[in-house]
Amino acid sequence: MGISVEFNPDLALRNWEQFKNWNCRREECIPEKLEAGKEYEFLKTGQRLYWLLGEIPLCETKGGGQLSRPKASIVITEVRHLIEEGKLCTRGRYKVVEVFSDDKIHFDGWAKVK
């Protein structure tokens, strides 16, 4: 028996509409108004590991590995693993460094493009 862990080079959350339509919890979605300098909470199912010592992309997911281009550059400030309603989850907080509003390439893999 092993321990199932997923390594994530980005934080992928759902569109805010999923929360408005009662399909997801607030913390599972990108906030409707994402602002640089603000901190937000996130929630993901499963035991996930993130890089904590620098900026990573915040992407929108439609599920099944379908990700958007980065919506923002973030720094994850806190991560914890816990059981919620009988399911293993990863909860945490992230701080938005920069919000992207164009189609330029802002990350090359996990590295932020200057």
PDB file of C-alpha atoms in Angstrom:
ATOM      1  CA  MET A   1       0.000   0.000   0.000  1.00  0.00           C
ATOM      2  CA  GLY A   2       1.341   3.427  -0.915  1.00  0.00           C
ATOM      3  CA  ILE A   3       0.482   7.019  -0.222  1.00  0.00           C
ATOM      4  CA  SER A   4      -1.199   8.792  -3.128  1.00  0.00           C
ATOM      5  CA  VAL A   5       0.189  12.318  -3.544  1.00  0.00           C
ATOM      6  CA  GLU A   6      -0.089  14.708  -6.482  1.00  0.00           C
ATOM      7  CA  PHE A   7       2.637  17.274  -7.203  1.00  0.00           C
ATOM      8  CA  ASN A   8       1.189  20.449  -8.744  1.00  0.00           C
ATOM      9  CA  PRO A   9       3.335  23.099 -10.498  1.00  0.00           C
ATOM     10  CA  ASP A  10       0.354  25.488 -10.485  1.00  0.00           C
ATOM     11  CA  LEU A  11      -2.845  26.112  -8.563  1.00  0.00           C
ATOM     12  CA  ALA A  12      -5.837  25.231 -10.736  1.00  0.00           C
ATOM     13  CA  LEU A  13      -9.255  26.423  -9.535  1.00  0.00           C
ATOM     14  CA  ARG A  14     -12.713  26.497 -11.118  1.00  0.00           C
ATOM     15  CA  ASN A  15     -14.509  29.457 -12.684  1.00  0.00           C
ATOM     16  CA  TRP A  16     -16.516  31.633 -10.270  1.00  0.00           C
ATOM     17  CA  GLU A  17     -19.722  30.674 -12.113  1.00  0.00           C
ATOM     18  CA  GLN A  18     -19.360  27.164 -10.654  1.00  0.00           C
ATOM     19  CA  PHE A  19     -19.744  28.652  -7.173  1.00  0.00           C
ATOM     20  CA  LYS A  20     -22.668  30.885  -8.205  1.00  0.00           C
ATOM     21  CA  ASN A  21     -24.430  27.810  -9.648  1.00  0.00           C
ATOM     22  CA  TRP A  22     -23.823  25.807  -6.431  1.00  0.00           C
ATOM     23  CA  ASN A  23     -21.535  23.297  -8.195  1.00  0.00           C
ATOM     24  CA  CYS A  24     -18.431  24.085  -6.091  1.00  0.00           C
ATOM     25  CA  ARG A  25     -17.473  25.667  -2.818  1.00  0.00           C
ATOM     26  CA  ARG A  26     -16.167  29.242  -2.807  1.00  0.00           C
ATOM     27  CA  GLU A  27     -12.588  28.113  -2.021  1.00  0.00           C
ATOM     28  CA  GLU A  28     -12.559  25.796  -5.054  1.00  0.00           C
ATOM     29  CA  CYS A  29     -13.022  28.749  -7.440  1.00  0.00           C
ATOM     30  CA  ILE A  30     -11.030  31.742  -8.659  1.00  0.00           C
ATOM     31  CA  PRO A  31     -12.564  34.796  -6.966  1.00  0.00           C
ATOM     32  CA  GLU A  32     -14.835  36.910  -9.126  1.00  0.00           C
ATOM     33  CA  LYS A  33     -12.614  39.949  -8.547  1.00  0.00           C
ATOM     34  CA  LEU A  34      -9.009  38.813  -8.237  1.00  0.00           C
ATOM     35  CA  GLU A  35      -6.760  41.574  -6.862  1.00  0.00           C
ATOM     36  CA  ALA A  36      -2.968  41.844  -6.607  1.00  0.00           C
ATOM     37  CA  GLY A  37      -1.755  42.040  -3.016  1.00  0.00           C
ATOM     38  CA  LYS A  38      -4.774  40.216  -1.569  1.00  0.00           C
ATOM     39  CA  GLU A  39      -4.815  36.762   0.023  1.00  0.00           C
ATOM     40  CA  TYR A  40      -7.429  34.128  -0.740  1.00  0.00           C
ATOM     41  CA  GLU A  41      -8.199  30.625   0.513  1.00  0.00           C
ATOM     42  CA  PHE A  42      -8.235  27.540  -1.693  1.00  0.00           C
ATOM     43  CA  LEU A  43      -9.515  23.976  -1.411  1.00  0.00           C
ATOM     44  CA  LYS A  44      -8.568  20.989  -3.563  1.00  0.00           C
ATOM     45  CA  THR A  45      -9.539  17.344  -3.212  1.00  0.00           C
ATOM     46  CA  GLY A  46      -6.706  14.889  -2.664  1.00  0.00           C
ATOM     47  CA  GLN A  47      -3.296  15.259  -1.088  1.00  0.00           C
ATOM     48  CA  ARG A  48      -1.410  17.830  -3.140  1.00  0.00           C
ATOM     49  CA  LEU A  49       2.063  19.289  -2.885  1.00  0.00           C
ATOM     50  CA  TYR A  50       2.936  22.797  -4.107  1.00  0.00           C
ATOM     51  CA  TRP A  51       6.150  24.783  -4.398  1.00  0.00           C
ATOM     52  CA  LEU A  52       6.128  27.382  -1.619  1.00  0.00           C
ATOM     53  CA  LEU A  53       9.344  29.338  -2.200  1.00  0.00           C
ATOM     54  CA  GLY A  54       8.311  31.469  -5.157  1.00  0.00           C
ATOM     55  CA  GLU A  55       5.657  32.458  -7.648  1.00  0.00           C
ATOM     56  CA  ILE A  56       3.519  29.883  -9.454  1.00  0.00           C
ATOM     57  CA  PRO A  57       0.686  30.268 -11.980  1.00  0.00           C
ATOM     58  CA  LEU A  58      -2.979  30.430 -10.960  1.00  0.00           C
ATOM     59  CA  CYS A  59      -4.990  28.764 -13.728  1.00  0.00           C
ATOM     60  CA  GLU A  60      -8.636  28.031 -14.339  1.00  0.00           C
ATOM     61  CA  THR A  61      -9.572  24.364 -14.678  1.00  0.00           C
ATOM     62  CA  LYS A  62     -12.541  22.794 -16.385  1.00  0.00           C
ATOM     63  CA  GLY A  63     -11.543  19.430 -14.910  1.00  0.00           C
ATOM     64  CA  GLY A  64      -9.756  16.491 -16.455  1.00  0.00           C
ATOM     65  CA  GLY A  65      -6.495  18.422 -16.825  1.00  0.00           C
ATOM     66  CA  GLN A  66      -8.023  21.139 -19.041  1.00  0.00           C
ATOM     67  CA  LEU A  67      -6.268  24.328 -17.884  1.00  0.00           C
ATOM     68  CA  SER A  68      -6.354  27.919 -19.074  1.00  0.00           C
ATOM     69  CA  ARG A  69      -3.310  30.091 -19.505  1.00  0.00           C
ATOM     70  CA  PRO A  70      -2.285  31.622 -16.170  1.00  0.00           C
ATOM     71  CA  LYS A  71      -4.793  34.126 -14.808  1.00  0.00           C
ATOM     72  CA  ALA A  72      -2.330  35.409 -12.198  1.00  0.00           C
ATOM     73  CA  SER A  73       1.006  34.884 -10.538  1.00  0.00           C
ATOM     74  CA  ILE A  74       0.629  33.772  -6.911  1.00  0.00           C
ATOM     75  CA  VAL A  75       2.634  32.711  -3.885  1.00  0.00           C
ATOM     76  CA  ILE A  76       1.145  29.962  -1.751  1.00  0.00           C
ATOM     77  CA  THR A  77       1.534  31.036   1.876  1.00  0.00           C
ATOM     78  CA  GLU A  78      -0.060  28.092   3.685  1.00  0.00           C
ATOM     79  CA  VAL A  79      -0.961  24.476   2.923  1.00  0.00           C
ATOM     80  CA  ARG A  80      -2.503  21.801   5.116  1.00  0.00           C
ATOM     81  CA  HIS A  81      -3.893  18.327   4.500  1.00  0.00           C
ATOM     82  CA  LEU A  82      -7.034  17.170   6.282  1.00  0.00           C
ATOM     83  CA  ILE A  83     -10.098  14.967   6.069  1.00  0.00           C
ATOM     84  CA  GLU A  84     -13.343  16.826   5.257  1.00  0.00           C
ATOM     85  CA  GLU A  85     -16.621  14.939   5.016  1.00  0.00           C
ATOM     86  CA  GLY A  86     -14.660  11.680   4.753  1.00  0.00           C
ATOM     87  CA  LYS A  87     -12.468  12.899   1.863  1.00  0.00           C
ATOM     88  CA  LEU A  88      -8.762  13.748   1.881  1.00  0.00           C
ATOM     89  CA  CYS A  89      -8.341  17.440   0.985  1.00  0.00           C
ATOM     90  CA  THR A  90      -5.693  20.110   0.662  1.00  0.00           C
ATOM     91  CA  ARG A  91      -6.556  23.546   2.038  1.00  0.00           C
ATOM     92  CA  GLY A  92      -4.426  26.649   1.957  1.00  0.00           C
ATOM     93  CA  ARG A  93      -3.969  30.328   1.288  1.00  0.00           C
ATOM     94  CA  TYR A  94      -2.343  32.171  -1.596  1.00  0.00           C
ATOM     95  CA  LYS A  95      -1.335  35.773  -2.181  1.00  0.00           C
ATOM     96  CA  VAL A  96      -1.806  37.306  -5.619  1.00  0.00           C
ATOM     97  CA  VAL A  97       1.378  38.935  -6.904  1.00  0.00           C
ATOM     98  CA  GLU A  98       0.125  39.985 -10.338  1.00  0.00           C
ATOM     99  CA  VAL A  99      -3.141  39.585 -12.264  1.00  0.00           C
ATOM    100  CA  PHE A 100      -2.825  38.988 -16.020  1.00  0.00           C
ATOM    101  CA  SER A 101      -5.305  40.598 -18.422  1.00  0.00           C
ATOM    102  CA  ASP A 102      -3.586  39.836 -21.723  1.00  0.00           C
ATOM    103  CA  ASP A 103      -2.604  36.825 -23.823  1.00  0.00           C
ATOM    104  CA  LYS A 104       1.156  37.218 -23.336  1.00  0.00           C
ATOM    105  CA  ILE A 105       3.189  34.286 -22.044  1.00  0.00           C
ATOM    106  CA  HIS A 106       3.887  34.926 -18.348  1.00  0.00           C
ATOM    107  CA  PHE A 107       5.350  31.531 -17.353  1.00  0.00           C
ATOM    108  CA  ASP A 108       7.723  29.145 -19.095  1.00  0.00           C
ATOM    109  CA  GLY A 109       6.742  25.897 -17.405  1.00  0.00           C
ATOM    110  CA  TRP A 110       6.933  26.795 -13.726  1.00  0.00           C
ATOM    111  CA  ALA A 111       9.356  29.745 -14.187  1.00  0.00           C
ATOM    112  CA  LYS A 112       7.897  33.249 -14.368  1.00  0.00           C
ATOM    113  CA  VAL A 113       8.925  35.164 -17.513  1.00  0.00           C
ATOM    114  CA  LYS A 114      10.359  38.594 -16.660  1.00  0.00           C
TER     115      LYS A 114
END
